[in-house]
CSV table of N, CA, C and O in Angstrom, one decimal:
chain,number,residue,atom,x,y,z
C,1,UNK,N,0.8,-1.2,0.0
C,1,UNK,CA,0.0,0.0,0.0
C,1,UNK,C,0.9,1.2,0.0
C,1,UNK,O,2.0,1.3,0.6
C,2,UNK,N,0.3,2.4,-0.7
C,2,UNK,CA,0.5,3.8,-0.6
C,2,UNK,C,0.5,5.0,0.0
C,2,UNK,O,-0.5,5.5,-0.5
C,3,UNK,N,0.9,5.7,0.5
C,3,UNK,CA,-0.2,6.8,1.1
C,3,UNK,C,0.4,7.5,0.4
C,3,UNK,O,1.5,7.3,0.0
C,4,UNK,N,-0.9,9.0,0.0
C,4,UNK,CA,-0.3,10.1,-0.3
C,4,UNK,C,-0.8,10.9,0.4
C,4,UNK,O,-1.9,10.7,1.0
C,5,UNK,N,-0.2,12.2,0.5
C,5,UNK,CA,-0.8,13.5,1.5
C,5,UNK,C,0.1,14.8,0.8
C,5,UNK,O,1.3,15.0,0.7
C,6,UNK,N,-1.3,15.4,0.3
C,6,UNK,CA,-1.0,16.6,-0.6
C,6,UNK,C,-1.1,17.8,1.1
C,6,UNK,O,-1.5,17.6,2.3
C,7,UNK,N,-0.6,19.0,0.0
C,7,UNK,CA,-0.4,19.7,0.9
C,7,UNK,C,0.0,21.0,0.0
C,7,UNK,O,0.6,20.9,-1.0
C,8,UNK,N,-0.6,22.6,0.5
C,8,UNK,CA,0.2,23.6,0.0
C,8,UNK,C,-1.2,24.5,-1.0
C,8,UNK,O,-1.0,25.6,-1.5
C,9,UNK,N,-2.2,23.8,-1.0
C,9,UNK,CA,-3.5,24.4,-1.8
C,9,UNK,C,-4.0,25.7,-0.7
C,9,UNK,O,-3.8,25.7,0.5
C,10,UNK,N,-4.6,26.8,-1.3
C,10,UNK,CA,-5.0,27.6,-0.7
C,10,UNK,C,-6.0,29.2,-1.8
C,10,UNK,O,-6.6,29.1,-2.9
C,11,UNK,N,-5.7,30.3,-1.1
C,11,UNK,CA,-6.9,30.9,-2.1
C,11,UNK,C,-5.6,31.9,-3.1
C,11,UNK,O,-4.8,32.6,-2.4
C,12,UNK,N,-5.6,32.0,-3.9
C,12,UNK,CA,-4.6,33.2,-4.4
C,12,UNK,C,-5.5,33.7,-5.7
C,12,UNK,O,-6.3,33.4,-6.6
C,13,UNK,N,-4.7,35.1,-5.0
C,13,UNK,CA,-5.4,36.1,-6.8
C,13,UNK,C,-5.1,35.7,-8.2
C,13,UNK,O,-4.0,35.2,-8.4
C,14,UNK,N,-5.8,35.9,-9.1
C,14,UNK,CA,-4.9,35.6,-10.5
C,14,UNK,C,-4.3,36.3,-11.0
C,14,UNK,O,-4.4,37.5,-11.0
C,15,UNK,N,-3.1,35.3,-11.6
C,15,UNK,CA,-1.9,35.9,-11.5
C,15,UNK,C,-0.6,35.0,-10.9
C,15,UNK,O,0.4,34.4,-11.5
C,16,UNK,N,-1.1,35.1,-9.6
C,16,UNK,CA,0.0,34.4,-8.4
C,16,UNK,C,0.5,33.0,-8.7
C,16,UNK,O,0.6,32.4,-9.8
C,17,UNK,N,0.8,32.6,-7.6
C,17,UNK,CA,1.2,31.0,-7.8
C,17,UNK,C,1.8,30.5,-6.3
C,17,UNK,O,2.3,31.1,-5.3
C,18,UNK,N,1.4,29.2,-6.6
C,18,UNK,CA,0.9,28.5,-5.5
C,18,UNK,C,2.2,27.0,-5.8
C,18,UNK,O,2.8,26.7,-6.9
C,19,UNK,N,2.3,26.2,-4.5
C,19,UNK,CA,3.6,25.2,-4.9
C,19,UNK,C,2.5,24.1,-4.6
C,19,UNK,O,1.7,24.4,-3.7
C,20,UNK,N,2.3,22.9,-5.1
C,20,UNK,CA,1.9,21.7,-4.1
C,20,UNK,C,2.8,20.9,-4.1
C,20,UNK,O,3.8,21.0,-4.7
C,21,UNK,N,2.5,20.0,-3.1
C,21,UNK,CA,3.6,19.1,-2.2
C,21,UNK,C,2.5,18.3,-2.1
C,21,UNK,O,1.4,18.6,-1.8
C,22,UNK,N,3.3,16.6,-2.3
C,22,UNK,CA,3.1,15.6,-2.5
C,22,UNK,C,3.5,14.1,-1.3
C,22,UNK,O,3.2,13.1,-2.0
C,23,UNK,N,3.8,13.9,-0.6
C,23,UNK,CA,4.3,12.9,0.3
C,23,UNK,C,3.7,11.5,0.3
C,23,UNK,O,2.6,11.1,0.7
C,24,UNK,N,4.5,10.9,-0.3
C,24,UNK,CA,4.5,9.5,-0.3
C,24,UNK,C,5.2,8.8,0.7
C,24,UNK,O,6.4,8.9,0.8
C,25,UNK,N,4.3,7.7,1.7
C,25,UNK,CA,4.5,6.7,2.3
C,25,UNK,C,4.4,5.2,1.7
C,25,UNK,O,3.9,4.9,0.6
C,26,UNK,N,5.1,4.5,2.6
C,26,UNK,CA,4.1,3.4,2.6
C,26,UNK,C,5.0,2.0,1.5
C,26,UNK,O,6.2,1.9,1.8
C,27,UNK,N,4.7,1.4,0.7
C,27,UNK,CA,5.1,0.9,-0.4
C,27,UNK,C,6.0,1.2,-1.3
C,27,UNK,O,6.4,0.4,-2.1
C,28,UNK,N,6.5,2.6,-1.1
C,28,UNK,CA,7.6,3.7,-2.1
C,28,UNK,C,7.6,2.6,-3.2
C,28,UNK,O,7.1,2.8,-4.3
C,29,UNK,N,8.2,1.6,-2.9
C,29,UNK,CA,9.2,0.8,-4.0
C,29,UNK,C,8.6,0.9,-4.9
C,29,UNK,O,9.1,1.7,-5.7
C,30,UNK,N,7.4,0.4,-5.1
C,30,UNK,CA,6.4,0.1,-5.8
C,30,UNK,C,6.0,1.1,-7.3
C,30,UNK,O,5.6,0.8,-8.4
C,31,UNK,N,6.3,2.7,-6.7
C,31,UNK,CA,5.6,3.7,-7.4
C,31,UNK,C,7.1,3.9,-8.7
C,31,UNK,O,8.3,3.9,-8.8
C,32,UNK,N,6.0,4.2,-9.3
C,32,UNK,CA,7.2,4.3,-11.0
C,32,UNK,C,6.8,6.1,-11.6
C,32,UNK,O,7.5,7.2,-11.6
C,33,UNK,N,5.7,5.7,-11.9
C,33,UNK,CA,5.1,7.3,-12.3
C,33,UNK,C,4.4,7.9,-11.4
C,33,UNK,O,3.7,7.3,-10.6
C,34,UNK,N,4.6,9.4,-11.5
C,34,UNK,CA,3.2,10.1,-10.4
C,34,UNK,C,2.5,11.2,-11.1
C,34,UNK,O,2.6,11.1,-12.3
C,35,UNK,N,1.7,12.2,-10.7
C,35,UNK,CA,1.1,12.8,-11.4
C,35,UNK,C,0.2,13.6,-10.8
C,35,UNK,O,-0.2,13.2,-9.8
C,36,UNK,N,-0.4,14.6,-11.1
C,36,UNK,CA,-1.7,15.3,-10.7
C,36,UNK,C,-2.7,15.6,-11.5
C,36,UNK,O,-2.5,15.9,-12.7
C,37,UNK,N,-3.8,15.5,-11.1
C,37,UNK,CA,-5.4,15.6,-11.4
C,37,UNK,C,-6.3,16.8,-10.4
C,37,UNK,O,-6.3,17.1,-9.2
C,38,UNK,N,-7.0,17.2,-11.2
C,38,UNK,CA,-7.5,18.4,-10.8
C,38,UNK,C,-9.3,18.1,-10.7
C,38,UNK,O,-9.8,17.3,-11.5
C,39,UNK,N,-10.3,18.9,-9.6
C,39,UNK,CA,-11.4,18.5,-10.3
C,39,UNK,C,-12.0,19.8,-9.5
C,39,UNK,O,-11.8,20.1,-8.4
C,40,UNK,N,-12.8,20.4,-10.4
C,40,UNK,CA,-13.5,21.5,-10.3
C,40,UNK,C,-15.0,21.1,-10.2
C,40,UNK,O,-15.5,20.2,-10.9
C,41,UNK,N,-15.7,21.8,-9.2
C,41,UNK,CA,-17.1,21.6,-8.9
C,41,UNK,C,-18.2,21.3,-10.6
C,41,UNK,O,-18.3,22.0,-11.6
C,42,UNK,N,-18.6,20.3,-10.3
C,42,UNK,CA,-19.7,20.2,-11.6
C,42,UNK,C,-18.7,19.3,-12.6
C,42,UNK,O,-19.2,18.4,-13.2
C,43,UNK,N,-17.4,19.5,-12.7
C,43,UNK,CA,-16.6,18.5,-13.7
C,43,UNK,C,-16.2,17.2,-13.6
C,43,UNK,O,-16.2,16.9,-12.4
C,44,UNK,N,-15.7,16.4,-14.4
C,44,UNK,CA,-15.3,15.1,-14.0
C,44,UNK,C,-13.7,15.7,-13.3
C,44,UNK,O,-13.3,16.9,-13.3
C,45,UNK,N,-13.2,14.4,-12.8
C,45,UNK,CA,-11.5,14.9,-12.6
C,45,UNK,C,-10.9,15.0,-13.9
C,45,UNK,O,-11.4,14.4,-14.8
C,46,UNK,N,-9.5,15.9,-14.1
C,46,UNK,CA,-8.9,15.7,-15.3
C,46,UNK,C,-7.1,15.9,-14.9
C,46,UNK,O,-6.5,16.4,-14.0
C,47,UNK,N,-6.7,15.0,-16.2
C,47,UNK,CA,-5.2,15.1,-15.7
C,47,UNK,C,-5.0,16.6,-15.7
C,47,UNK,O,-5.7,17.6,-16.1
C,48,UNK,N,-3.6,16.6,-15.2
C,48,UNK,CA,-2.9,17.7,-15.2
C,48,UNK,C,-1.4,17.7,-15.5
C,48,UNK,O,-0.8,18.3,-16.4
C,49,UNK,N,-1.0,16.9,-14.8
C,49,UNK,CA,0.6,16.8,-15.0
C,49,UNK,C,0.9,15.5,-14.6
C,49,UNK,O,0.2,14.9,-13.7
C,50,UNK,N,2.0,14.8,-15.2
C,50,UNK,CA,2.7,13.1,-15.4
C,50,UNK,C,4.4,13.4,-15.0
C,50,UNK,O,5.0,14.3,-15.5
C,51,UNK,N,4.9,12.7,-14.4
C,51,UNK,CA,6.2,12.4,-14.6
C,51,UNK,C,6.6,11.1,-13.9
C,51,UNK,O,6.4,10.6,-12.8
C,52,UNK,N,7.4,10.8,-15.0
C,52,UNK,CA,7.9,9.0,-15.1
C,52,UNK,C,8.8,9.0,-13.9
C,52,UNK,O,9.0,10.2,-13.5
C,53,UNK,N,9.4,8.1,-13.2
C,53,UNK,CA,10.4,7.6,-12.2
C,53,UNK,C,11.7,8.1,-13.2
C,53,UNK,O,12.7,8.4,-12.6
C,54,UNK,N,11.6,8.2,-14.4
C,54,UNK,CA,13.1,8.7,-15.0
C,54,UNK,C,13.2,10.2,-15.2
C,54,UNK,O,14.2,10.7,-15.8
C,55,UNK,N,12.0,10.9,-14.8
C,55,UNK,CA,12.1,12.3,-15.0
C,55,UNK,C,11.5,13.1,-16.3
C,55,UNK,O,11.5,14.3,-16.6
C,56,UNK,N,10.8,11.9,-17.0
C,56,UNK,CA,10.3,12.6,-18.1
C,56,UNK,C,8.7,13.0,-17.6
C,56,UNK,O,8.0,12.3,-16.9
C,57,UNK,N,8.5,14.4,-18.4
C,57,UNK,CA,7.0,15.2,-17.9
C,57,UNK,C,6.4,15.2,-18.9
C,57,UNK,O,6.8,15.0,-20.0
C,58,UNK,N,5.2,15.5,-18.5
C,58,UNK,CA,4.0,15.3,-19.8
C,58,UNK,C,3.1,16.3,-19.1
C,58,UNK,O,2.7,16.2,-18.0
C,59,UNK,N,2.7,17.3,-19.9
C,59,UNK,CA,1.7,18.2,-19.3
C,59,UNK,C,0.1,18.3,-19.9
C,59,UNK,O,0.0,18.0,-21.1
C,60,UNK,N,-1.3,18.8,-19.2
C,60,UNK,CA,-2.1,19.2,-20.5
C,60,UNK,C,-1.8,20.2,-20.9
C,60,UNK,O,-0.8,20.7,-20.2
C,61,UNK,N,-2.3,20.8,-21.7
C,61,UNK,CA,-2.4,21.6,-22.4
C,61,UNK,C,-2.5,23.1,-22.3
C,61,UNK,O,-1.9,24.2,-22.6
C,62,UNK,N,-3.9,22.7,-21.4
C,62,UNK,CA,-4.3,23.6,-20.4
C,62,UNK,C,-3.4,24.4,-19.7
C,62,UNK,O,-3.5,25.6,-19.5
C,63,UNK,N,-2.2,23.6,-19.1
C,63,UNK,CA,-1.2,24.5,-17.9
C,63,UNK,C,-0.4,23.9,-18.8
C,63,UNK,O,-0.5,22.7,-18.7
C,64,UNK,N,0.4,24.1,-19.7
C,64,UNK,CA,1.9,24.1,-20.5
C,64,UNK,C,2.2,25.4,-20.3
C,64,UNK,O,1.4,26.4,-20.3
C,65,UNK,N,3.7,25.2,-20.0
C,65,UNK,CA,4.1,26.7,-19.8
C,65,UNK,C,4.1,27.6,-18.6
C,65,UNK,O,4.8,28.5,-18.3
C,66,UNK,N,2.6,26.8,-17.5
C,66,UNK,CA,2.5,27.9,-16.6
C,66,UNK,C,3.1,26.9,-15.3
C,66,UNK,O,3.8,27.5,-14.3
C,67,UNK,N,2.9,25.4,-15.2
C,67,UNK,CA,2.8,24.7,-14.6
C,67,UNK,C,4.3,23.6,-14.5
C,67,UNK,O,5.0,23.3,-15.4
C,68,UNK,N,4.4,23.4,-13.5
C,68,UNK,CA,5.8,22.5,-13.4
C,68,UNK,C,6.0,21.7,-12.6
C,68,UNK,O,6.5,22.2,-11.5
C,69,UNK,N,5.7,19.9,-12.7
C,69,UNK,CA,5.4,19.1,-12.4
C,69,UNK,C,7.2,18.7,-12.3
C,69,UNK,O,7.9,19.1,-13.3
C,70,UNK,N,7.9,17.7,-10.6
C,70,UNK,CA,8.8,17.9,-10.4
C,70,UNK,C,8.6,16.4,-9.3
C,70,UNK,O,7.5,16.0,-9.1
C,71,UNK,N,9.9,15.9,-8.8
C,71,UNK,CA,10.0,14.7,-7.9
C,71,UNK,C,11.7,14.4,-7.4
C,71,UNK,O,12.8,14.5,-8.0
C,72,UNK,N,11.5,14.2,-6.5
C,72,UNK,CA,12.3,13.9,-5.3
C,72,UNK,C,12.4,12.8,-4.9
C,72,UNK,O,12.3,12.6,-3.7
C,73,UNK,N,12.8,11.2,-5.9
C,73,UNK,CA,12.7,10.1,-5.2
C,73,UNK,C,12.8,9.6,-3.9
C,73,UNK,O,11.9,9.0,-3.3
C,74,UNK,N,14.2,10.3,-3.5
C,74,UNK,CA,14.5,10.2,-2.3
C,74,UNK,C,14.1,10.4,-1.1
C,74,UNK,O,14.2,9.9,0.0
C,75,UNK,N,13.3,11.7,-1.5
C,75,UNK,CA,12.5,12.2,0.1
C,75,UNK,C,11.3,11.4,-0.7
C,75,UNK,O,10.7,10.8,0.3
C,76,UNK,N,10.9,11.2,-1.4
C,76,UNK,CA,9.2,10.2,-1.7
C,76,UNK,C,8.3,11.4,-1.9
C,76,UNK,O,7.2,11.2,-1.5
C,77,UNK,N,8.3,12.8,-2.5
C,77,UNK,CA,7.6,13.8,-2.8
C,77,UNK,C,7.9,14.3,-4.1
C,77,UNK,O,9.1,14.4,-4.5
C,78,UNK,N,7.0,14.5,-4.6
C,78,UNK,CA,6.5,15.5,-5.8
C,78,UNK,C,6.2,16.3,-5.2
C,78,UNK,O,6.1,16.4,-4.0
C,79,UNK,N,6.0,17.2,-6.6
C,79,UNK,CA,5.6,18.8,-6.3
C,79,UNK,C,4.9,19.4,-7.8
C,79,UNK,O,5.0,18.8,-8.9
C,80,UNK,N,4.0,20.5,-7.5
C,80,UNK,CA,3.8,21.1,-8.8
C,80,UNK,C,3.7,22.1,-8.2
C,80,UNK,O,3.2,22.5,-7.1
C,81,UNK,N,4.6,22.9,-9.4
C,81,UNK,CA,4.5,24.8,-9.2
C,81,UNK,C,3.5,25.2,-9.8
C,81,UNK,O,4.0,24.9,-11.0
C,82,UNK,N,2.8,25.6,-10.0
C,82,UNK,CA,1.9,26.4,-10.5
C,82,UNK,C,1.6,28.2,-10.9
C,82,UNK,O,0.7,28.7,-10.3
C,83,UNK,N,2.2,28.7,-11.5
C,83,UNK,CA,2.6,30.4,-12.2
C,83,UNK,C,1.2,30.6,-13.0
C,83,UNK,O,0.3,30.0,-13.5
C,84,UNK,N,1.6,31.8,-12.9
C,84,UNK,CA,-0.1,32.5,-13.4
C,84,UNK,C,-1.1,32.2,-13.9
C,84,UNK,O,-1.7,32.4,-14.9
C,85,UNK,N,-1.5,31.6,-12.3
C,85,UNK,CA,-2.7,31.3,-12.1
C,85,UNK,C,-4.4,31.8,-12.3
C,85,UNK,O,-5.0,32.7,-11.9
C,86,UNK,N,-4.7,30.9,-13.2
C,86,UNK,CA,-6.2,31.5,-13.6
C,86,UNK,C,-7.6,31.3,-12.4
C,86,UNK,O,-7.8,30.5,-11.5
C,87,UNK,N,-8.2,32.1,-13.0
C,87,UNK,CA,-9.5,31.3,-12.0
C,87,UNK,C,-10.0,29.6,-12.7
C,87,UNK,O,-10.5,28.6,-12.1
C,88,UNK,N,-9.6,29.7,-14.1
C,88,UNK,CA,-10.3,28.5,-14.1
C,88,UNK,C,-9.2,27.4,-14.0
C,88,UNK,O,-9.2,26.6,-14.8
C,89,UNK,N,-8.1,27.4,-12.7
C,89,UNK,CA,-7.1,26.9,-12.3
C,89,UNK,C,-8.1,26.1,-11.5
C,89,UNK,O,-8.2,25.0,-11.8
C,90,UNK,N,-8.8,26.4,-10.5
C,90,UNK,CA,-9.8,26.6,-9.7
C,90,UNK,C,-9.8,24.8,-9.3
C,90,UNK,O,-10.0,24.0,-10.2
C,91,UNK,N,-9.7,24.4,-8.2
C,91,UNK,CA,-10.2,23.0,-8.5
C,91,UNK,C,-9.6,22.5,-7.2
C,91,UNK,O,-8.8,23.3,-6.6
C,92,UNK,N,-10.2,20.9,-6.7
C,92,UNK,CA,-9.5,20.1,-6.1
C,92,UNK,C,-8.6,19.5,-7.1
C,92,UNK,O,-9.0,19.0,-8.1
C,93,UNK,N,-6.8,19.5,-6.3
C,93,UNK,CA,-5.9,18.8,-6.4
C,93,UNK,C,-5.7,17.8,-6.0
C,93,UNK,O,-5.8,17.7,-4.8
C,94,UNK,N,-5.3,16.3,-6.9
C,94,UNK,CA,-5.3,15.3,-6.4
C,94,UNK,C,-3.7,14.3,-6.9
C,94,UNK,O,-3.6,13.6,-7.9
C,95,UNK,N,-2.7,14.5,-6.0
C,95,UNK,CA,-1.7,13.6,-6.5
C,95,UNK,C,-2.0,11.9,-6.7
C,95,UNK,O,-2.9,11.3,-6.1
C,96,UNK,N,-1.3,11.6,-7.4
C,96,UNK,CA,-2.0,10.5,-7.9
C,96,UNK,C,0.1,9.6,-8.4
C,96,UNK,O,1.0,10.1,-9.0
C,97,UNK,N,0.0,8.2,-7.9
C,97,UNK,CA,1.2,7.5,-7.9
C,97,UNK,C,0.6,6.1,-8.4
C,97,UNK,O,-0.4,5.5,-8.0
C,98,UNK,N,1.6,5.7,-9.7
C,98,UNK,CA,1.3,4.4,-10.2
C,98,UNK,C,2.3,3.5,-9.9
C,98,UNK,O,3.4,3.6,-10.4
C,99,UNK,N,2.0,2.3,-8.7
C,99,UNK,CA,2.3,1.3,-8.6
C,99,UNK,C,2.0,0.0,-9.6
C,99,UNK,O,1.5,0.0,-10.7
C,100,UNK,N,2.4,-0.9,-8.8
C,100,UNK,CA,2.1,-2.3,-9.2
C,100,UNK,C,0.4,-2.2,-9.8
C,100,UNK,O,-0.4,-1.9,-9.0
C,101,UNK,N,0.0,-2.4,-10.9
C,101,UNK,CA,-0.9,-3.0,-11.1
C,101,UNK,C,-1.9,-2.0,-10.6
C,101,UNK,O,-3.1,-2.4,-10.8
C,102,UNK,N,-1.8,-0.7,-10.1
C,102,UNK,CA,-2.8,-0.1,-9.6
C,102,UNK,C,-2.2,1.6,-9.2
C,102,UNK,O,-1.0,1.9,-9.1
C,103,UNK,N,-3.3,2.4,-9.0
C,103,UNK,CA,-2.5,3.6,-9.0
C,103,UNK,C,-3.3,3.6,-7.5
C,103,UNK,O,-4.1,2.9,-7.0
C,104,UNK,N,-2.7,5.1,-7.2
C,104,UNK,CA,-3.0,5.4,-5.5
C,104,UNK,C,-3.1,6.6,-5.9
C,104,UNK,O,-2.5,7.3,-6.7
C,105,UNK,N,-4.7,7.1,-4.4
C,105,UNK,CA,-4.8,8.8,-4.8
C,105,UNK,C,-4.4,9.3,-3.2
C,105,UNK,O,-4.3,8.7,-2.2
C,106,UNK,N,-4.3,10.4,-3.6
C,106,UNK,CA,-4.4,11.4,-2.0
C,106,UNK,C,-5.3,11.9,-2.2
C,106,UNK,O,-5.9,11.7,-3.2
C,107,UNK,N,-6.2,13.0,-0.7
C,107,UNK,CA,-7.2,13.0,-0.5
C,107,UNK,C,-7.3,14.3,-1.3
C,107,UNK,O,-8.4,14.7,-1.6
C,108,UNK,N,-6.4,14.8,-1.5
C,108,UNK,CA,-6.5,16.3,-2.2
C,108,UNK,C,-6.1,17.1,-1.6
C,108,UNK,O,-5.6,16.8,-0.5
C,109,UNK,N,-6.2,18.4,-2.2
C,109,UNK,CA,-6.1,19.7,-1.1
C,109,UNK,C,-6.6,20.6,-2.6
C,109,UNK,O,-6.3,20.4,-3.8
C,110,UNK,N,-7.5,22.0,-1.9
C,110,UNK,CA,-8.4,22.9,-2.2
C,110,UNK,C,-7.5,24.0,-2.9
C,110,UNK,O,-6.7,24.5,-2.1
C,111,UNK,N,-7.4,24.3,-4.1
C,111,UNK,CA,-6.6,25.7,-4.9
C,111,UNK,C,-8.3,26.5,-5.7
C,111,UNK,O,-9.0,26.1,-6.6
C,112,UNK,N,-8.2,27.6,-4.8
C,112,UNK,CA,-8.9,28.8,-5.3
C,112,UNK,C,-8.4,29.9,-5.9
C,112,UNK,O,-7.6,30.7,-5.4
C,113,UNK,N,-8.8,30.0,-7.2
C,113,UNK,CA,-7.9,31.2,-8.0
C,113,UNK,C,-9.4,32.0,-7.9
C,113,UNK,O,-10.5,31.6,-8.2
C,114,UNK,N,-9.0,33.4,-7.3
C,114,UNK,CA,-10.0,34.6,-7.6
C,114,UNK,C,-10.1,35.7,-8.6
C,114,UNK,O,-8.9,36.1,-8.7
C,115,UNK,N,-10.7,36.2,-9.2
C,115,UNK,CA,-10.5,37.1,-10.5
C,115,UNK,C,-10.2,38.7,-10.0
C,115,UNK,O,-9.9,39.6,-10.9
């Protein structure tokens, strides 16, 4: 088993930027890729940012450019930076680690972008 525990969501103006923090327990060995997912009231969840155990990133679209998905084997944390932040940034954050045969979520944490 996994644990994740995000951390670092909060309310900022647009514009600003905000860091999340990722903490992985638990099974470490196991996790290869991680990633974040975002979900805004009324929407399904949607990716946001991917990076492999070797360091390669994959972003959508949506935050290319503004966003910067990052990992720390060693301490067992990811991170995403997040720069000029929109309102429709707006959402629960959800780190997200692919193990064996199965992925693991964290519970989230709350990013409010205001106009």
């Amino acid at each position: 088993q996994v644990q994740l525990v995000e951390s670092g969501g909060g309310l900022v103006q647009a514009g600003g930027s905000l860091r999340l923090s990722c903490a992985a327990s638990g099974s470490i060995f196991s996790i290869n890729a991680m990633g974040w997912h975002r979900q805004a009231p009324g929407n399904q969840r949607e990716w946001v940012a991917s990076i492999t155990s070797g360091g390669y990133t994959n972003y959508a679209d949506s935050v290319k450019g503004r966003f910067t998905i990052s990992r720390d084997s060693a301490k067992n944390t990811a991170w995403l930076q997040m720069n000029s932040l929109k309102p429709e940034d707006t959402g629960v954050y959800y780190c997200r680690a692919n193990g064996v045969g199965r992925s693991y979520w964290g519970q989230g944490t709350q990013v409010t972008v205001s106009s």
